[in-house]
mmCIF file of C-alpha atoms in Angstrom:
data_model
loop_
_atom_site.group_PDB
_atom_site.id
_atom_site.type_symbol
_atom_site.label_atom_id
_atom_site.label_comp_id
_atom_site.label_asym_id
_atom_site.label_seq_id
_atom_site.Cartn_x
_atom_site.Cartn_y
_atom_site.Cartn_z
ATOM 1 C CA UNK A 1 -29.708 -111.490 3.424
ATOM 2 C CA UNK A 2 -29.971 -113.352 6.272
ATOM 3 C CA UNK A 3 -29.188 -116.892 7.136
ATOM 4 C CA UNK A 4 -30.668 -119.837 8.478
ATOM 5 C CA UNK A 5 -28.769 -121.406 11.894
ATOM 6 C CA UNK A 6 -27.580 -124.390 9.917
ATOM 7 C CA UNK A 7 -26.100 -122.473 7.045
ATOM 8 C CA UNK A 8 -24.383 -119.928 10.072
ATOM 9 C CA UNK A 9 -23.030 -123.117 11.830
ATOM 10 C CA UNK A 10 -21.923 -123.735 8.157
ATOM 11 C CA UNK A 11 -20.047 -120.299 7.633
ATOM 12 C CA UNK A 12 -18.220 -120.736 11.599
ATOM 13 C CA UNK A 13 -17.335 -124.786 10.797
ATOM 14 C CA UNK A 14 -15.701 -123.438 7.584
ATOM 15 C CA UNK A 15 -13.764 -120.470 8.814
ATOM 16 C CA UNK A 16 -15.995 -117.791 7.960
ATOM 17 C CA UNK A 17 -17.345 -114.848 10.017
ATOM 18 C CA UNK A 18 -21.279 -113.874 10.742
ATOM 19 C CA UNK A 19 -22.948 -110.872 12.283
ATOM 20 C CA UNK A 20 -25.101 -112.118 15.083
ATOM 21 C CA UNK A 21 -27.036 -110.350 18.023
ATOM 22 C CA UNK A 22 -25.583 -110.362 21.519
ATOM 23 C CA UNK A 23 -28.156 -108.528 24.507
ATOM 24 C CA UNK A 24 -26.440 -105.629 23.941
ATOM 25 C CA UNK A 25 -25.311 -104.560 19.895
ATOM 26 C CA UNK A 26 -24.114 -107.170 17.072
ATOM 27 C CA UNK A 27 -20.303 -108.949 17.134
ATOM 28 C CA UNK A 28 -19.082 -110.404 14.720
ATOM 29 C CA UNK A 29 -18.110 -113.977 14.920
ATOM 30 C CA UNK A 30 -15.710 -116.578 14.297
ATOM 31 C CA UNK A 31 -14.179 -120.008 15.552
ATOM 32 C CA UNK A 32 -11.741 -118.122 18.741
ATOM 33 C CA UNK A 33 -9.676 -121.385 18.153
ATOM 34 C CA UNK A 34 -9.200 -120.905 13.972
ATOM 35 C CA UNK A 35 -5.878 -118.698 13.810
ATOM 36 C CA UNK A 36 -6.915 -118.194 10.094
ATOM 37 C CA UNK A 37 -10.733 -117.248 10.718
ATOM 38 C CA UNK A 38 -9.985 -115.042 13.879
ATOM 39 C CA UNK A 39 -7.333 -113.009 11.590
ATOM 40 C CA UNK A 40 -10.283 -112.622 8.884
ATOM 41 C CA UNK A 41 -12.128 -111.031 11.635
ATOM 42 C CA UNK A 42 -9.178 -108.464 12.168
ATOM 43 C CA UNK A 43 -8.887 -107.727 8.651
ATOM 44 C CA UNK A 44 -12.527 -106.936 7.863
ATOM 45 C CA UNK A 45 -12.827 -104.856 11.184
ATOM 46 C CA UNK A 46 -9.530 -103.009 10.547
ATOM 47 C CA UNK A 47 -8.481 -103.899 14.099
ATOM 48 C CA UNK A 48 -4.633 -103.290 15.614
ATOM 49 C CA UNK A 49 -3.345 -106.700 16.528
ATOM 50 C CA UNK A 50 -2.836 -105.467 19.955
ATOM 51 C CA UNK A 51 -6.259 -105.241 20.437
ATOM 52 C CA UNK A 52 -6.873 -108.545 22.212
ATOM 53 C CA UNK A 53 -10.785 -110.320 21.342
ATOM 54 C CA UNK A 54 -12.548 -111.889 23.959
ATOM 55 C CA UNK A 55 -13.531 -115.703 24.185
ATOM 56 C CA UNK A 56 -17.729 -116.178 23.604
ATOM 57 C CA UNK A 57 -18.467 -119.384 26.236
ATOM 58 C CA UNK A 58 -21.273 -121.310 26.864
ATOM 59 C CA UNK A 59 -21.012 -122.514 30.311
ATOM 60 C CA UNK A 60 -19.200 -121.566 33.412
ATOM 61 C CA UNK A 61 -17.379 -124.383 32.942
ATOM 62 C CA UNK A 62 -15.815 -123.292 29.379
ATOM 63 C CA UNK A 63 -14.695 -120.459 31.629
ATOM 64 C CA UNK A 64 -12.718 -122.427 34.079
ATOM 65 C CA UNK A 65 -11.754 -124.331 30.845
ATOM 66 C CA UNK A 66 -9.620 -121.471 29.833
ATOM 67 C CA UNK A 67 -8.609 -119.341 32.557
ATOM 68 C CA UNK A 68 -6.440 -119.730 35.946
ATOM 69 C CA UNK A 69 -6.238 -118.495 39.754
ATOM 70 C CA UNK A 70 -10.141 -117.835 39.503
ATOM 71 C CA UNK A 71 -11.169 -115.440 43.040
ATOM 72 C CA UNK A 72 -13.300 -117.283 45.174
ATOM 73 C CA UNK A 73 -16.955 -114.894 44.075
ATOM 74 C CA UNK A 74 -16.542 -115.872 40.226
ATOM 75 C CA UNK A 75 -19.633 -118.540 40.335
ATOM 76 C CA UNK A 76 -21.481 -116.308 42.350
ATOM 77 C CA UNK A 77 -20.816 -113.391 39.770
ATOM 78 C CA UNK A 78 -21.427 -115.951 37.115
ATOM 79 C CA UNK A 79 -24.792 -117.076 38.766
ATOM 80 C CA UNK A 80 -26.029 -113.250 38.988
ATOM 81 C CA UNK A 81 -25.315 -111.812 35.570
ATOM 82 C CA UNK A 82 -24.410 -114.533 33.279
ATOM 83 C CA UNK A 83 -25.578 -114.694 30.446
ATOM 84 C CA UNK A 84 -26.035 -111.248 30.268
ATOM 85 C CA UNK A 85 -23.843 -107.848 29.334
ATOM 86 C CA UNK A 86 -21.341 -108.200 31.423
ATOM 87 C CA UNK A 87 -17.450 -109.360 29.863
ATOM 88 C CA UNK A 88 -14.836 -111.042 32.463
ATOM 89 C CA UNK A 89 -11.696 -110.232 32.552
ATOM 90 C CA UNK A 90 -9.400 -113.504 34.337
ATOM 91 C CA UNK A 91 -6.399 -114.841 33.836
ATOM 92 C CA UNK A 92 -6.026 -116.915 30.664
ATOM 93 C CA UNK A 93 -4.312 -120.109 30.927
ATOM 94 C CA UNK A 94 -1.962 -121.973 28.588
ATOM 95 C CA UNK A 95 -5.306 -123.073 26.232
ATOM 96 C CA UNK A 96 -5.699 -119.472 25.149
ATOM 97 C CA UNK A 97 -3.705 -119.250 21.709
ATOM 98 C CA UNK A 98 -2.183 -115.813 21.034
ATOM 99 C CA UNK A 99 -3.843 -114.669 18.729
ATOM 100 C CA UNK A 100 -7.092 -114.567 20.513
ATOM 101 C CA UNK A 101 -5.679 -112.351 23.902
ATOM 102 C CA UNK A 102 -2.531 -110.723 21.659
ATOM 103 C CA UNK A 103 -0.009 -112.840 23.829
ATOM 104 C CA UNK A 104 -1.503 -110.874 27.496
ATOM 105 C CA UNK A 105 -1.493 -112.715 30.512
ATOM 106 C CA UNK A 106 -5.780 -112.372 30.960
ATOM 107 C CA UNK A 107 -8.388 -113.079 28.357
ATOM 108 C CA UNK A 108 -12.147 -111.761 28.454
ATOM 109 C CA UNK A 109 -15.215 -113.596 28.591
ATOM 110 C CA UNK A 110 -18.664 -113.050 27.849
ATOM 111 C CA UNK A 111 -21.900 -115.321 27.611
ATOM 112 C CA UNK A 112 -24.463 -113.253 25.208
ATOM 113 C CA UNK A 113 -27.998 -113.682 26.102
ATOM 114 C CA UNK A 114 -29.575 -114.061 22.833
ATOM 115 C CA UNK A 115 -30.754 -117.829 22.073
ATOM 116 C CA UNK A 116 -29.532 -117.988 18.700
ATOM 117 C CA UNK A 117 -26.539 -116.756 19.385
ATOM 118 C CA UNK A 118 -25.894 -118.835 22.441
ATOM 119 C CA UNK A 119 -26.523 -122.074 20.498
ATOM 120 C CA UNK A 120 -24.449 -120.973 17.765
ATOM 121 C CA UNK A 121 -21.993 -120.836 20.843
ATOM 122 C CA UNK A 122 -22.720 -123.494 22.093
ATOM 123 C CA UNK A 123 -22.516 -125.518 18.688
ATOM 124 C CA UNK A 124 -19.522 -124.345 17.509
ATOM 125 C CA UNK A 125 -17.577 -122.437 20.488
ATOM 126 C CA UNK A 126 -15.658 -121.155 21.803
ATOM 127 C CA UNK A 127 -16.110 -117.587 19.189
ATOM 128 C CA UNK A 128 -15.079 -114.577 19.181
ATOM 129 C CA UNK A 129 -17.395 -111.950 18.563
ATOM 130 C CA UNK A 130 -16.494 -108.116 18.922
ATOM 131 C CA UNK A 131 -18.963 -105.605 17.896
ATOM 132 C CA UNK A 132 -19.622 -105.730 14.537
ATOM 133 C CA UNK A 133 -18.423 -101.921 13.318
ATOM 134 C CA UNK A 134 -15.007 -101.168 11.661
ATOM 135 C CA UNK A 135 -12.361 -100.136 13.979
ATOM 136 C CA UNK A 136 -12.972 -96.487 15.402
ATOM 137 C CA UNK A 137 -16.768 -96.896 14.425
ATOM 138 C CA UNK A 138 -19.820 -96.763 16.769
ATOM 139 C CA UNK A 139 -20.760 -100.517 17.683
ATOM 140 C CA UNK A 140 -23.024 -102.209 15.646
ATOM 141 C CA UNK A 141 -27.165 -101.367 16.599
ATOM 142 C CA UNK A 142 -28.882 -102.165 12.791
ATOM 143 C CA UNK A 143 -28.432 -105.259 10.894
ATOM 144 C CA UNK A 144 -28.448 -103.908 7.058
ATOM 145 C CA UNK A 145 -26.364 -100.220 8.588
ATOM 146 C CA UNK A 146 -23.897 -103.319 9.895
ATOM 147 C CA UNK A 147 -23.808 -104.925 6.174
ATOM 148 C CA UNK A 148 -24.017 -102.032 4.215
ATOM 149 C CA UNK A 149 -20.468 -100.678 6.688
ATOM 150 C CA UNK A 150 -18.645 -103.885 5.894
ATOM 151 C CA UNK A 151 -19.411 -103.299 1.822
ATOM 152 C CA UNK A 152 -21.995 -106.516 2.204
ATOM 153 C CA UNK A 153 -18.924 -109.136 2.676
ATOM 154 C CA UNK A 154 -21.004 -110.179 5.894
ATOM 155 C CA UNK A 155 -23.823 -111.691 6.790
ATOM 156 C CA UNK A 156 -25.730 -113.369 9.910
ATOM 157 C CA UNK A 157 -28.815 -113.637 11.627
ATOM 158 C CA UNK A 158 -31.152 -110.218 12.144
ATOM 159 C CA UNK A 159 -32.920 -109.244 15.406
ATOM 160 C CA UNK A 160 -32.508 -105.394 15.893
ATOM 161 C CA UNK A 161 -35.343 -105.026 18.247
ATOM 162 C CA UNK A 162 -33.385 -107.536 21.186
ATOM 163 C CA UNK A 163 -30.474 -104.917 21.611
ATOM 164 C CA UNK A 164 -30.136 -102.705 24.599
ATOM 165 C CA UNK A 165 -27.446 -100.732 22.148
ATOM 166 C CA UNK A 166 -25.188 -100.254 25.281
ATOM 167 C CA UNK A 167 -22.101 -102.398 25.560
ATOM 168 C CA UNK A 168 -21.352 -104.436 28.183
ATOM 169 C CA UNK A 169 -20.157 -103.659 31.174
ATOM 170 C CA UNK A 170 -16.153 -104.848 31.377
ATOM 171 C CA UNK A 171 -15.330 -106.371 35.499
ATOM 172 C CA UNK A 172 -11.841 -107.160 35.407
ATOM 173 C CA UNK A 173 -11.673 -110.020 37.969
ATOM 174 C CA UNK A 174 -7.427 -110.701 37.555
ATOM 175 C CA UNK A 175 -6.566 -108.150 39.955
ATOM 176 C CA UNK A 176 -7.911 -107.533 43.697
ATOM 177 C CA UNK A 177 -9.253 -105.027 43.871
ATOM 178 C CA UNK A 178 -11.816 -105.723 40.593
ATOM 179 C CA UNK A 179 -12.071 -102.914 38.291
ATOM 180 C CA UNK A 180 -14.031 -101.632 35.961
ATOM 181 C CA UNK A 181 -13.091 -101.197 33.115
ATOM 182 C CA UNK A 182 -16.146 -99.979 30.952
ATOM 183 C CA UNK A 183 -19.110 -99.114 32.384
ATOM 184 C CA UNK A 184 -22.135 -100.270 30.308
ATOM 185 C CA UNK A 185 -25.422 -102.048 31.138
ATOM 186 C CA UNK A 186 -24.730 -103.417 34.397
ATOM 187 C CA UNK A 187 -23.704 -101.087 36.861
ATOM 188 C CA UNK A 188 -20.880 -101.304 39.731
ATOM 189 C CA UNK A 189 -24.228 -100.803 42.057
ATOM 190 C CA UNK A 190 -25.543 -103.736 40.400
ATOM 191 C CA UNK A 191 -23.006 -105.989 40.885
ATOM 192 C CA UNK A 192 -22.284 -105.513 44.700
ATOM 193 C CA UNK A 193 -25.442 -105.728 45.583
ATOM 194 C CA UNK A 194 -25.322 -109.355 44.628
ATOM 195 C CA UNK A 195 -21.666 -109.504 46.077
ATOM 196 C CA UNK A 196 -21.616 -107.250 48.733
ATOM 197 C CA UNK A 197 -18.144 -108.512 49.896
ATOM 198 C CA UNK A 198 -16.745 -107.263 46.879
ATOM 199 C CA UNK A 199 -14.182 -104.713 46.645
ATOM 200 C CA UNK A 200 -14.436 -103.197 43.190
ATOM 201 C CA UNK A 201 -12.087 -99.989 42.825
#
């Protein structure tokens, strides 16, 4: 069944988890600063502790908010794919508790370009949100396939037809050269042709 926003702000503000759509498949989120809800999320997606989440943000300035020695390009790659389905990879500062980044010395970010979504982010952030699958299982594409996988203990707002079904792409911006980590929607072609003086290995 799916929910109205105010009864999904409800479920976040309370600890709870819900499926929403990103630009790319479903996550499935929780408060990123709720020790508690963020370890639900690990328990329902069967997901090793070492497996750090990334931090859902509304604004470029939530990402300066929690994250340190920033390169000199990140509001330029901020202006030319954010939101959008690309994550960030910086260095996390002392704000990031450890059970969001698994005690690591850089955190992800990612803005999801879906308007529900972002102002349930926006509402309620900073979330976590990783794809909404059980551990080891394809990412999450289909709203009931997503509830039926997690035994119906979820639930969340449904838009199938607004995925791409590719993940985002992963830039990890904490080391010089960038890397990429996972190639997904946005390609490395993509991204220096809007920063052209970017060295990406």
């Amino acid at each position: 069944m799916m929910k109205s926003k105010k009864m999904l702000r409800e479920i976040l503000a309370d600890g709870g988890s819900v499926v929403l759509p990103t630009e790319t498949v479903y996550g499935l989120f929780a408060k990123a600063l709720d020790e508690s809800a963020v370890n639900h999320v690990y328990k329902l997606k069967n997901r090793p502790r070492d497996k750090a989440m990334n931090l859902n943000v509304s604004s470029y300035e939530d990402i300066l908010s929690y994250s340190k020695e920033q390169p000199d390009y990140l509001k330029k790659i901020y202006d030319a794919f954010l939101p959008g389905p690309l994550t960030i990879i910086l260095k996390a500062n002392d704000k990031v508790p450890r059970w969001i980044n698994s005690g690591l010395a850089t955190v992800g970010f990612r803005l999801p370009d879906h308007p529900v979504t972002r102002e349930l982010i926006q509402a309620e952030g900073p979330l976590i949100g990783p794809s909404a699958n059980k551990s080891g299982k394809a990412s999450g594409r289909y709203f009931d396939q997503i509830r039926d996988q997690f035994d119906f203990q979820v639930t969340g707002y449904q838009d199938d037809a607004a995925l791409l079904g590719v993940d985002s792409t992963i830039l990890d911006l904490s080391v010089s050269p960038a890397r990429i980590l996972r190639q997904g929607k946005i390609t490395k072609e993509d991204i220096l042709a809007a920063l052209p003086e970017l060295t990406i290995e």
